[in-house]
Tab-separated table of C-alpha atoms and ligand atoms in Angstrom:
chain	number	residue	atom	x	y	z
A	1	UNK	CA	-14.479	0.999	23.908
A	2	UNK	CA	-13.297	3.987	22.108
A	3	UNK	CA	-9.758	3.330	22.471
A	4	UNK	CA	-10.222	2.368	18.622
A	5	UNK	CA	-11.271	6.294	17.850
A	6	UNK	CA	-8.244	8.239	19.118
A	7	UNK	CA	-5.771	9.620	16.570
A	8	UNK	CA	-2.913	7.885	18.751
A	9	UNK	CA	-1.384	4.446	17.355
A	10	UNK	CA	1.593	3.672	16.730
A	11	UNK	CA	2.031	3.451	13.036
A	12	UNK	CA	0.171	7.532	13.394
A	13	UNK	CA	3.214	8.686	16.442
A	14	UNK	CA	6.000	7.220	13.503
A	15	UNK	CA	3.917	8.756	10.693
A	16	UNK	CA	4.498	11.939	12.890
A	17	UNK	CA	7.639	11.184	13.757
A	18	UNK	CA	9.119	11.200	10.271
A	19	UNK	CA	7.172	14.280	9.380
A	20	UNK	CA	9.141	16.182	11.363
A	21	UNK	CA	12.731	14.979	11.188
A	22	UNK	CA	11.840	15.548	7.522
A	23	UNK	CA	9.791	18.995	8.170
A	24	UNK	CA	13.140	19.826	10.163
A	25	UNK	CA	15.526	18.192	7.577
A	26	UNK	CA	13.530	20.739	4.849
A	27	UNK	CA	13.481	23.167	6.982
A	28	UNK	CA	10.205	23.561	6.298
A	29	UNK	CA	8.035	27.347	7.059
A	30	UNK	CA	6.492	26.170	10.373
A	31	UNK	CA	3.079	26.497	9.225
A	32	UNK	CA	3.376	24.234	7.030
A	33	UNK	CA	4.506	21.767	8.848
A	34	UNK	CA	2.080	21.403	11.390
A	35	UNK	CA	-1.160	22.255	8.864
A	36	UNK	CA	1.076	18.823	7.608
A	37	UNK	CA	0.392	17.083	10.421
A	38	UNK	CA	-3.441	17.083	11.119
A	39	UNK	CA	-5.999	14.887	8.720
A	40	UNK	CA	-7.655	17.322	6.234
A	41	UNK	CA	-10.729	15.522	8.119
A	42	UNK	CA	-11.266	12.204	9.233
A	43	UNK	CA	-14.996	10.709	9.708
A	44	UNK	CA	-16.522	7.414	11.756
A	45	UNK	CA	-18.648	5.647	10.606
A	46	UNK	CA	-21.404	3.026	12.559
A	47	UNK	CA	-21.975	-0.327	9.947
A	48	UNK	CA	-25.707	-1.989	10.458
A	49	UNK	CA	-25.808	-5.130	8.745
A	50	UNK	CA	-28.046	-8.121	9.002
A	51	UNK	CA	-25.875	-11.124	9.378
A	52	UNK	CA	-26.652	-14.347	7.687
A	53	UNK	CA	-28.329	-15.346	10.547
A	54	UNK	CA	-30.672	-12.754	10.609
A	55	UNK	CA	-29.191	-10.943	13.786
A	56	UNK	CA	-27.732	-7.173	13.746
A	57	UNK	CA	-23.977	-6.740	14.039
A	58	UNK	CA	-22.395	-3.434	13.218
A	59	UNK	CA	-19.462	-1.983	12.267
A	60	UNK	CA	-17.026	1.041	12.877
A	61	UNK	CA	-15.691	2.088	9.923
A	62	UNK	CA	-13.584	4.933	8.550
A	63	UNK	CA	-12.267	7.683	5.678
A	64	UNK	CA	-9.827	9.763	6.824
A	65	UNK	CA	-8.458	12.279	3.904
A	66	UNK	CA	-4.634	14.282	4.089
A	67	UNK	CA	-4.584	17.061	2.310
A	68	UNK	CA	-5.879	18.303	-1.141
A	69	UNK	CA	-3.614	20.279	-2.594
A	70	UNK	CA	-2.752	18.521	-4.984
A	71	UNK	CA	-6.239	17.680	-6.639
A	72	UNK	CA	-8.148	15.077	-5.109
A	73	UNK	CA	-7.199	12.373	-2.790
A	74	UNK	CA	-6.396	9.015	-3.270
A	75	UNK	CA	-6.075	6.121	-1.060
A	76	UNK	CA	-7.105	1.439	0.011
A	77	UNK	CA	-9.441	0.045	1.955
A	78	UNK	CA	-9.040	-1.918	4.377
A	79	UNK	CA	-11.083	-4.997	6.600
A	80	UNK	CA	-9.423	-6.256	9.368
A	81	UNK	CA	-9.748	-6.298	12.985
A	82	UNK	CA	-7.458	-4.032	14.089
A	83	UNK	CA	-8.011	-0.986	12.161
A	84	UNK	CA	-8.496	1.814	14.232
A	85	UNK	CA	-8.732	6.060	13.733
A	86	UNK	CA	-4.990	6.270	13.947
A	87	UNK	CA	-3.942	3.096	11.906
A	88	UNK	CA	-6.130	5.465	8.789
A	89	UNK	CA	-5.065	8.364	8.940
A	90	UNK	CA	-0.927	8.039	9.119
A	91	UNK	CA	-1.793	5.407	6.414
A	92	UNK	CA	-3.875	8.904	5.140
A	93	UNK	CA	-0.359	10.610	5.223
A	94	UNK	CA	2.387	8.026	3.744
A	95	UNK	CA	-0.530	8.417	0.691
A	96	UNK	CA	-0.294	12.185	0.839
A	97	UNK	CA	4.311	11.682	0.299
A	98	UNK	CA	3.097	8.749	-1.765
A	99	UNK	CA	1.812	10.733	-4.954
A	100	UNK	CA	3.406	13.563	-4.487
A	101	UNK	CA	6.812	11.364	-4.512
A	102	UNK	CA	5.304	9.346	-7.971
A	103	UNK	CA	3.867	12.925	-9.165
A	104	UNK	CA	0.995	11.787	-9.311
A	105	UNK	CA	-2.343	14.678	-8.986
A	106	UNK	CA	-3.779	13.672	-5.690
A	107	UNK	CA	-3.936	13.776	-1.789
A	108	UNK	CA	-3.827	11.085	0.391
A	109	UNK	CA	-5.871	8.964	1.987
A	110	UNK	CA	-7.643	5.875	3.404
A	111	UNK	CA	-10.976	4.238	4.346
A	112	UNK	CA	-10.555	1.214	6.420
A	113	UNK	CA	-13.613	-0.816	8.443
A	114	UNK	CA	-12.724	-2.781	11.753
A	115	UNK	CA	-13.742	-6.182	10.803
A	116	UNK	CA	-11.876	-10.078	9.609
A	117	UNK	CA	-13.095	-10.819	6.406
A	118	UNK	CA	-12.984	-14.316	6.703
A	119	UNK	CA	-15.132	-14.677	8.780
A	120	UNK	CA	-18.082	-13.021	6.697
A	121	UNK	CA	-20.156	-14.523	4.348
A	122	UNK	CA	-19.844	-12.964	0.834
A	123	UNK	CA	-23.463	-11.470	1.306
A	124	UNK	CA	-22.242	-10.476	4.517
A	125	UNK	CA	-19.614	-8.691	3.191
A	126	UNK	CA	-21.836	-7.184	0.347
A	127	UNK	CA	-23.255	-5.448	2.594
A	128	UNK	CA	-21.335	-4.430	4.608
A	129	UNK	CA	-20.049	-2.988	1.652
A	130	UNK	CA	-22.564	-0.596	0.518
A	131	UNK	CA	-23.564	0.081	3.875
A	132	UNK	CA	-20.057	1.654	4.143
A	133	UNK	CA	-19.659	3.221	0.791
A	134	UNK	CA	-23.333	5.259	1.141
A	135	UNK	CA	-22.585	6.062	5.054
A	136	UNK	CA	-19.217	8.342	3.301
A	137	UNK	CA	-21.240	9.138	0.373
A	138	UNK	CA	-20.243	12.121	0.506
A	139	UNK	CA	-16.713	11.841	0.947
A	140	UNK	CA	-16.314	10.433	-2.118
A	141	UNK	CA	-16.419	11.303	-5.964
A	142	UNK	CA	-14.177	11.324	-9.150
A	143	UNK	CA	-12.777	14.189	-8.675
A	144	UNK	CA	-13.232	14.737	-4.973
A	145	UNK	CA	-11.521	11.066	-3.029
A	146	UNK	CA	-11.310	7.820	-5.153
A	147	UNK	CA	-11.217	4.761	-2.656
A	148	UNK	CA	-9.398	1.446	-4.018
A	149	UNK	CA	-8.388	-2.426	-3.168
A	150	UNK	CA	-6.448	-2.669	0.424
A	151	UNK	CA	-5.773	-5.958	3.167
A	152	UNK	CA	-9.216	-8.271	2.750
A	153	UNK	CA	-10.399	-5.458	0.303
A	154	UNK	CA	-10.729	-6.944	-4.251
A	155	UNK	CA	-11.670	-5.723	-7.173
A	156	UNK	CA	-15.899	-7.299	-6.104
A	157	UNK	CA	-15.552	-4.996	-2.514
A	158	UNK	CA	-14.673	-1.581	-5.590
A	159	UNK	CA	-17.562	-3.296	-7.661
A	160	UNK	CA	-20.353	-2.955	-4.629
A	161	UNK	CA	-18.857	0.149	-4.020
A	162	UNK	CA	-18.454	1.466	-8.021
A	163	UNK	CA	-22.252	0.421	-8.320
A	164	UNK	CA	-23.414	1.376	-4.812
A	165	UNK	CA	-22.527	5.020	-5.560
A	166	UNK	CA	-24.184	4.867	-9.293
A	167	UNK	CA	-27.073	3.788	-7.999
A	168	UNK	CA	-27.401	6.963	-5.797
A	169	UNK	CA	-26.559	9.257	-9.437
A	170	UNK	CA	-28.855	7.434	-11.627
A	171	UNK	CA	-26.048	6.492	-13.771
A	172	UNK	CA	-22.432	5.017	-13.206
A	173	UNK	CA	-19.430	6.658	-12.645
A	174	UNK	CA	-16.141	4.417	-13.266
A	175	UNK	CA	-13.948	7.045	-11.258
A	176	UNK	CA	-14.782	6.640	-7.807
A	177	UNK	CA	-13.178	4.045	-7.028
A	178	UNK	CA	-10.668	1.706	-9.135
A	179	UNK	CA	-9.511	-1.360	-8.597
A	180	UNK	CA	-12.544	-2.018	-10.538
A	181	UNK	CA	-12.857	-5.540	-12.889
A	182	UNK	CA	-12.242	-4.441	-16.265
A	183	UNK	CA	-15.423	-5.384	-17.768
A	184	UNK	CA	-16.892	-2.589	-15.883
A	185	UNK	CA	-14.152	0.457	-15.682
A	186	UNK	CA	-10.859	-2.052	-14.099
A	187	UNK	CA	-7.448	-0.757	-16.549
A	188	UNK	CA	-5.139	-3.553	-17.336
A	189	UNK	CA	-2.150	-4.415	-16.090
A	190	UNK	CA	-3.613	-2.860	-12.913
A	191	UNK	CA	-3.774	-6.631	-10.484
A	192	UNK	CA	-0.887	-7.499	-11.029
A	193	UNK	CA	0.940	-3.019	-10.468
A	194	UNK	CA	1.945	-3.328	-6.846
A	195	UNK	CA	3.805	-6.287	-6.773
A	196	UNK	CA	5.252	-5.300	-10.872
A	197	UNK	CA	5.990	-1.952	-9.409
A	198	UNK	CA	8.908	-4.027	-6.647
A	199	UNK	CA	10.149	-5.582	-9.374
A	200	UNK	CA	11.337	-2.630	-11.309
A	201	UNK	CA	12.244	-0.481	-8.410
A	202	UNK	CA	14.258	-4.000	-7.029
A	203	UNK	CA	16.061	-3.631	-10.310
A	204	UNK	CA	17.485	-0.089	-10.359
A	205	UNK	CA	18.649	-1.022	-6.476
A	206	UNK	CA	20.818	-4.166	-7.581
A	207	UNK	CA	21.994	-2.030	-10.854
A	208	UNK	CA	22.486	0.670	-8.393
A	209	UNK	CA	24.565	-1.811	-6.587
A	210	UNK	CA	26.877	-4.142	-9.074
A	211	UNK	CA	23.837	-7.197	-8.383
A	212	UNK	CA	22.046	-9.352	-10.887
A	213	UNK	CA	18.326	-10.257	-10.080
A	214	UNK	CA	18.873	-13.386	-11.724
A	215	UNK	CA	20.564	-15.909	-9.512
A	216	UNK	CA	19.268	-14.432	-5.878
A	217	UNK	CA	17.790	-15.856	-2.820
A	218	UNK	CA	14.320	-14.427	-2.478
A	219	UNK	CA	11.952	-14.716	0.623
A	220	UNK	CA	8.539	-13.235	0.435
A	221	UNK	CA	6.682	-12.235	3.795
A	222	UNK	CA	2.280	-12.145	2.218
A	223	UNK	CA	1.251	-14.173	-0.746
A	224	UNK	CA	-1.747	-12.444	-1.347
A	225	UNK	CA	-2.018	-9.797	-3.895
A	226	UNK	CA	0.774	-8.053	-3.507
A	227	UNK	CA	3.701	-10.745	-2.435
A	228	UNK	CA	1.989	-13.925	-5.039
A	229	UNK	CA	2.786	-11.502	-7.706
A	230	UNK	CA	6.295	-10.194	-7.092
A	231	UNK	CA	7.011	-13.509	-6.286
A	232	UNK	CA	5.903	-14.531	-9.529
A	233	UNK	CA	7.947	-11.838	-11.289
A	234	UNK	CA	10.724	-12.405	-9.888
A	235	UNK	CA	10.943	-15.724	-10.270
A	236	UNK	CA	11.026	-15.154	-13.768
A	237	UNK	CA	13.135	-13.305	-14.168
A	238	UNK	CA	15.768	-16.167	-12.607
A	239	UNK	CA	15.432	-15.315	-9.067
A	240	UNK	CA	15.198	-18.214	-6.258
A	241	UNK	CA	11.968	-18.009	-4.525
A	242	UNK	CA	13.138	-19.515	-1.024
A	243	UNK	CA	10.671	-18.884	0.660
A	244	UNK	CA	7.029	-17.816	1.362
A	245	UNK	CA	5.107	-17.086	4.207
A	246	UNK	CA	1.392	-15.836	4.532
A	247	UNK	CA	-0.957	-15.929	8.455
A	248	UNK	CA	-1.000	-19.650	8.821
A	249	UNK	CA	3.382	-19.810	8.976
A	250	UNK	CA	5.747	-20.563	6.251
A	251	UNK	CA	7.453	-22.438	3.402
A	252	UNK	CA	11.058	-23.091	2.807
A	253	UNK	CA	13.642	-24.655	0.243
A	254	UNK	CA	16.602	-23.025	-0.172
A	255	UNK	CA	17.362	-24.824	-3.588
A	256	UNK	CA	13.686	-22.590	-4.743
A	257	UNK	CA	10.252	-23.041	-4.810
A	258	UNK	CA	8.377	-23.975	-7.864
A	259	UNK	CA	5.786	-20.237	-8.483
A	260	UNK	CA	2.953	-21.884	-10.828
A	261	UNK	CA	3.493	-24.865	-8.006
A	262	UNK	CA	2.561	-22.869	-5.564
A	263	UNK	CA	-0.080	-20.766	-6.669
A	264	UNK	CA	-2.051	-23.941	-7.240
A	265	UNK	CA	-1.434	-25.140	-4.137
A	266	UNK	CA	-2.514	-22.057	-2.069
A	267	UNK	CA	-5.640	-22.251	-4.347
A	268	UNK	CA	-6.851	-25.503	-4.238
A	269	UNK	CA	-6.025	-24.718	-0.068
A	270	UNK	CA	-5.967	-21.578	0.864
A	271	UNK	CA	-2.397	-21.351	2.429
A	272	UNK	CA	1.522	-22.164	1.324
A	273	UNK	CA	1.219	-24.494	4.426
A	274	UNK	CA	2.540	-28.102	3.426
A	275	UNK	CA	2.823	-27.208	0.871
A	276	UNK	CA	5.294	-30.177	-0.751
A	277	UNK	CA	9.031	-30.560	-0.823
A	278	UNK	CA	9.384	-27.879	1.192
A	279	UNK	CA	10.242	-26.812	5.511
A	280	UNK	CA	7.752	-25.649	7.391
A	281	UNK	CA	8.221	-22.898	9.544
A	282	UNK	CA	6.818	-19.922	11.529
A	283	UNK	CA	6.646	-16.645	10.215
A	284	UNK	CA	8.482	-14.750	12.711
A	285	UNK	CA	11.973	-17.561	11.371
A	286	UNK	CA	10.636	-16.744	7.532
A	287	UNK	CA	11.805	-13.755	7.866
A	288	UNK	CA	15.737	-14.373	8.984
A	289	UNK	CA	16.496	-16.885	6.729
A	290	UNK	CA	20.160	-16.509	4.700
A	291	UNK	CA	17.942	-14.739	1.332
A	292	UNK	CA	19.229	-11.837	-0.549
A	293	UNK	CA	16.244	-10.060	-1.145
A	294	UNK	CA	13.339	-10.556	1.542
A	295	UNK	CA	9.335	-8.572	0.542
A	296	UNK	CA	7.424	-7.912	3.333
A	297	UNK	CA	4.303	-7.654	1.427
A	298	UNK	CA	1.320	-8.712	4.757
A	299	UNK	CA	1.356	-6.767	7.360
A	300	UNK	CA	3.009	-3.966	9.700
A	301	UNK	CA	5.870	-4.347	12.256
A	302	UNK	CA	7.446	-7.502	10.802
A	303	UNK	CA	10.839	-6.368	11.088
A	304	UNK	CA	11.456	-4.777	15.021
A	305	UNK	CA	14.093	-3.688	16.967
A	306	UNK	CA	14.228	-7.870	18.707
A	307	UNK	CA	15.079	-9.103	15.362
A	308	UNK	CA	16.240	-6.147	13.412
A	309	UNK	CA	19.949	-8.006	13.984
A	310	UNK	CA	19.424	-11.118	12.430
A	311	UNK	CA	17.757	-10.615	9.488
A	312	UNK	CA	20.268	-11.266	6.422
A	313	UNK	CA	18.510	-9.688	3.521
A	314	UNK	CA	21.420	-6.594	1.816
A	315	UNK	CA	17.548	-5.837	0.100
A	316	UNK	CA	13.856	-5.317	1.612
A	317	UNK	CA	11.670	-3.424	-0.754
A	318	UNK	CA	8.517	-3.011	1.563
A	319	UNK	CA	6.125	-3.754	-0.961
A	320	UNK	CA	3.706	-4.508	2.303
A	321	UNK	CA	3.048	-0.291	4.842
A	322	UNK	CA	5.823	0.089	7.153
A	323	UNK	CA	6.481	-3.487	7.911
A	324	UNK	CA	9.873	-1.768	9.786
A	325	UNK	CA	9.700	0.107	12.408
A	326	UNK	CA	11.887	3.292	12.806
A	327	UNK	CA	14.266	1.286	15.836
A	328	UNK	CA	14.459	-1.477	13.073
A	329	UNK	CA	15.387	0.981	10.442
A	330	UNK	CA	18.185	2.724	12.625
A	331	UNK	CA	19.960	-1.185	13.117
A	332	UNK	CA	19.385	-1.783	9.335
A	333	UNK	CA	20.935	1.832	8.588
A	334	UNK	CA	23.881	0.538	10.471
A	335	UNK	CA	24.425	-2.495	8.908
A	336	UNK	CA	24.233	-1.191	5.529
A	337	UNK	CA	21.629	-2.620	4.060
A	338	UNK	CA	19.241	-1.167	1.868
A	339	UNK	CA	15.150	-1.223	2.074
A	340	UNK	CA	13.641	1.091	-0.599
A	341	UNK	CA	10.590	2.345	1.848
A	342	UNK	CA	6.655	1.544	1.081
A	343	UNK	CA	6.051	5.144	-0.364
A	344	UNK	CA	8.338	4.169	-3.271
A	345	UNK	CA	8.060	0.858	-3.559
A	346	UNK	CA	4.298	-0.075	-2.928
A	347	UNK	CA	3.643	2.652	-5.609
A	348	UNK	CA	3.139	0.872	-8.857
A	349	UNK	CA	-0.555	-0.273	-7.187
A	350	UNK	CA	-1.256	4.527	-7.158
A	351	UNK	CA	0.590	4.400	-10.566
A	352	UNK	CA	-1.848	1.988	-12.301
A	353	UNK	CA	-4.129	3.634	-10.096
A	354	UNK	CA	-3.872	6.663	-11.827
A	355	UNK	CA	-4.180	5.087	-14.749
A	356	UNK	CA	-7.486	3.420	-14.573
A	357	UNK	CA	-9.193	7.137	-13.192
A	358	UNK	CA	-7.445	8.210	-16.362
A	359	UNK	CA	-9.099	5.950	-19.333
A	360	UNK	CA	-12.055	5.993	-16.329
A	361	UNK	CA	-12.785	10.023	-17.072
A	362	UNK	CA	-11.594	9.359	-21.019
A	363	UNK	CA	-13.449	5.868	-21.720
A	364	UNK	CA	-10.748	4.873	-23.890
A	365	UNK	CA	-8.942	2.250	-22.510
A	366	UNK	CA	-5.068	1.397	-23.494
A	367	UNK	CA	-2.737	-2.322	-23.806
A	368	UNK	CA	-1.898	-3.992	-21.001
A	369	UNK	CA	2.482	-2.765	-22.419
A	370	UNK	CA	0.917	0.091	-22.399
A	371	UNK	CA	0.369	0.753	-18.949
A	372	UNK	CA	3.231	-1.768	-18.112
A	373	UNK	CA	5.300	0.614	-19.979
A	374	UNK	CA	4.603	4.136	-18.321
A	375	UNK	CA	4.706	2.540	-14.886
A	376	UNK	CA	7.671	0.919	-15.170
A	377	UNK	CA	8.290	4.462	-16.587
A	378	UNK	CA	7.358	6.339	-13.852
A	379	UNK	CA	8.478	3.840	-11.011
A	380	UNK	CA	12.078	3.945	-12.934
A	381	UNK	CA	12.274	7.718	-12.471
A	382	UNK	CA	11.239	8.088	-9.102
A	383	UNK	CA	13.320	5.273	-8.132
A	384	UNK	CA	16.314	7.542	-9.334
A	385	UNK	CA	15.005	10.668	-8.116
A	386	UNK	CA	15.006	9.330	-4.534
A	387	UNK	CA	18.725	6.943	-5.053
A	388	UNK	CA	20.133	10.655	-6.143
A	389	UNK	CA	18.935	12.828	-3.386
A	390	UNK	CA	20.169	10.226	-0.831
A	391	UNK	CA	23.226	10.364	-2.314
A	392	UNK	CA	23.175	13.984	-2.383
A	393	UNK	CA	22.335	14.208	1.539
A	394	UNK	CA	24.098	11.432	2.808
A	395	UNK	CA	20.466	10.023	3.797
A	396	UNK	CA	18.638	6.674	3.173
A	397	UNK	CA	15.883	5.979	1.121
A	398	UNK	CA	13.416	6.180	3.097
A	399	UNK	CA	14.235	10.314	4.167
A	400	UNK	CA	14.976	10.933	0.365
A	401	UNK	CA	11.296	9.289	-0.486
A	402	UNK	CA	10.260	10.907	2.363
A	403	UNK	CA	11.954	14.487	1.707
A	404	UNK	CA	10.850	14.711	-1.993
A	405	UNK	CA	6.896	13.655	-1.122
A	406	UNK	CA	6.849	15.879	1.822
A	407	UNK	CA	8.294	18.854	0.042
A	408	UNK	CA	6.178	18.634	-3.061
A	409	UNK	CA	2.391	18.901	-0.642
A	410	UNK	CA	4.333	21.372	1.092
A	411	UNK	CA	5.027	23.737	-1.932
A	412	UNK	CA	2.103	23.284	-3.254
A	413	UNK	CA	0.837	24.579	-0.284
A	414	UNK	CA	3.148	27.411	-0.724
A	415	UNK	CA	1.740	28.691	-3.796
A	416	UNK	CA	-1.910	28.072	-2.887
A	417	UNK	CA	-1.722	29.996	0.055
A	418	UNK	CA	-3.848	29.512	3.435
A	419	UNK	CA	-7.991	30.337	2.843
A	420	UNK	CA	-9.310	32.322	3.832
B	1	NAD	P1	-4.444	-9.272	0.247
B	1	NAD	O1	-4.906	-9.377	1.614
B	1	NAD	O2	-4.547	-9.805	-0.798
B	1	NAD	O3	-2.829	-10.583	0.912
B	1	NAD	C1	-2.352	-10.445	2.324
B	1	NAD	C2	-0.652	-12.045	1.786
B	1	NAD	O4	-0.608	-10.847	3.999
B	1	NAD	C3	-2.734	-13.119	2.054
B	1	NAD	O5	-1.420	-14.265	1.977
B	1	NAD	C4	-1.929	-13.640	4.112
B	1	NAD	O6	-1.985	-14.867	4.845
B	1	NAD	C5	-0.694	-12.354	4.483
B	1	NAD	N1	-0.763	-12.125	5.948
B	1	NAD	C6	-1.457	-11.937	6.781
B	1	NAD	N2	-1.233	-11.307	7.928
B	1	NAD	C7	0.095	-12.251	8.118
B	1	NAD	C8	1.125	-12.118	8.883
B	1	NAD	N3	0.804	-12.803	9.955
B	1	NAD	N4	2.563	-13.216	8.615
B	1	NAD	C9	1.944	-13.182	6.838
B	1	NAD	N5	1.259	-13.165	6.337
B	1	NAD	C10	0.863	-12.649	6.864
B	1	NAD	O7	-3.365	-7.924	0.712
B	1	NAD	P2	-2.635	-6.849	0.212
B	1	NAD	O8	-3.118	-6.268	-1.523
B	1	NAD	O9	-1.202	-8.288	-0.764
B	1	NAD	O10	-1.651	-6.504	0.260
B	1	NAD	C11	-0.496	-6.458	1.456
B	1	NAD	C12	0.421	-5.243	1.593
B	1	NAD	O11	1.031	-4.136	1.106
B	1	NAD	C13	-0.780	-4.544	2.422
B	1	NAD	O12	0.077	-4.337	3.652
B	1	NAD	C14	-0.914	-3.205	1.915
B	1	NAD	O13	-1.635	-2.101	2.738
B	1	NAD	C15	-0.118	-3.385	1.079
B	1	NAD	N6	-0.339	-2.618	-0.623
B	1	NAD	C16	-0.937	-3.096	-0.981
B	1	NAD	C17	-1.343	-2.837	-2.207
B	1	NAD	C18	-2.330	-3.029	-3.636
B	1	NAD	O14	-2.145	-2.906	-4.461
B	1	NAD	N7	-2.989	-4.656	-2.625
B	1	NAD	C19	-0.673	-1.599	-2.574
B	1	NAD	C20	0.306	-1.386	-2.028
B	1	NAD	C21	0.406	-1.381	-0.995
């Protein structure tokens, strides 16, 4: 079985299609457009580890750099059973557009290991992370490529990566990864950054649409790092959290769920399912419940041609990467739904990762209030730029965000020229 070694995947095809459409709209130089369609480099590695049983298991890992034209590459590391080269490459490309759109001095990268992290013990996860880091070590470094957490990885994963890299250098190198625990060079506000960024863009969207967040019904799919923070912050702002889903199922109460109680329930049981006082629905049903704001913050391809016309929300903020298929996008557009695209809505994480990297390089750490204020400024500015471009060009927010992101990378290529 080598299908996972092929670039071909649904997400890769979609990402290339988006690039081609935006390139045509921007009237991009053909030579630069051609270069943007390929990753700069892609590494596939075998990651053998000793399992707790004493047996050896071999996992497949990937690290892809899409381009380095604006600076070193930046992108998350994903542990999931369906990770493949095409998906990782597409996600690296999307990181290029995202970093460029947010004005960060980075190119895009992404990494992944095909595994089911829930089925691995802590020791096995540590071995997997350290061996994967050792296998891709030629590609990472504080001025080369800086990984961060993504699906199935967290602060602890980043601490192991940083430690493994540092051991090979004989000194501590905090700038090699972001999303680290605070004590070893993490940044205040990093854990909350993606969820918080979603709230900032939702505020701007509501303002442009003449709406308020207070009193709006919200449904969040995914109650992990991104979804739980967005849910908590919106709830604190007076929104009604009507529904929440995780991998086991969904809970729904149109009068509102208490986020504090829900967090305690999840901490104790590992899932939102079984939360008292709420109806149990499945992951597909929750997306179609009557609400104002929908935040898909779990996995890709959740809003598709077969359910897009049943979505009731008038605003969708994409916490996850690629939660809406292109066919669904067209249906939502025709129905007048405002979709705040992933490259913009979930960019808070990479923005604060950038702050963490800068702090690590300077060994000087900022207060959380400074981080939050700067994050709000960057998210608000990017949203308003995208909104203005969308209005001027008569296109949806996804097209406008991609136009802005891709245009800056293309300009970088033009300015730097082609080596040799
Ligand atoms: P996480 O692992 O912390 O949480 C994922 C959540 O999704 C969990 O609650 C899990 O139970 C749930 N889930 C998984 N499969 C599901 C399904 N089929 N239906 C419903 N729920 C399901 O991950 P995260 O860091 O919160 O990331 C979530 C998404 O946001 C991913 O797509 C990731 O790429 C994207 N993202 C994350 C960040 C970040 O800073 N963490 C930044 C940008 C984008």
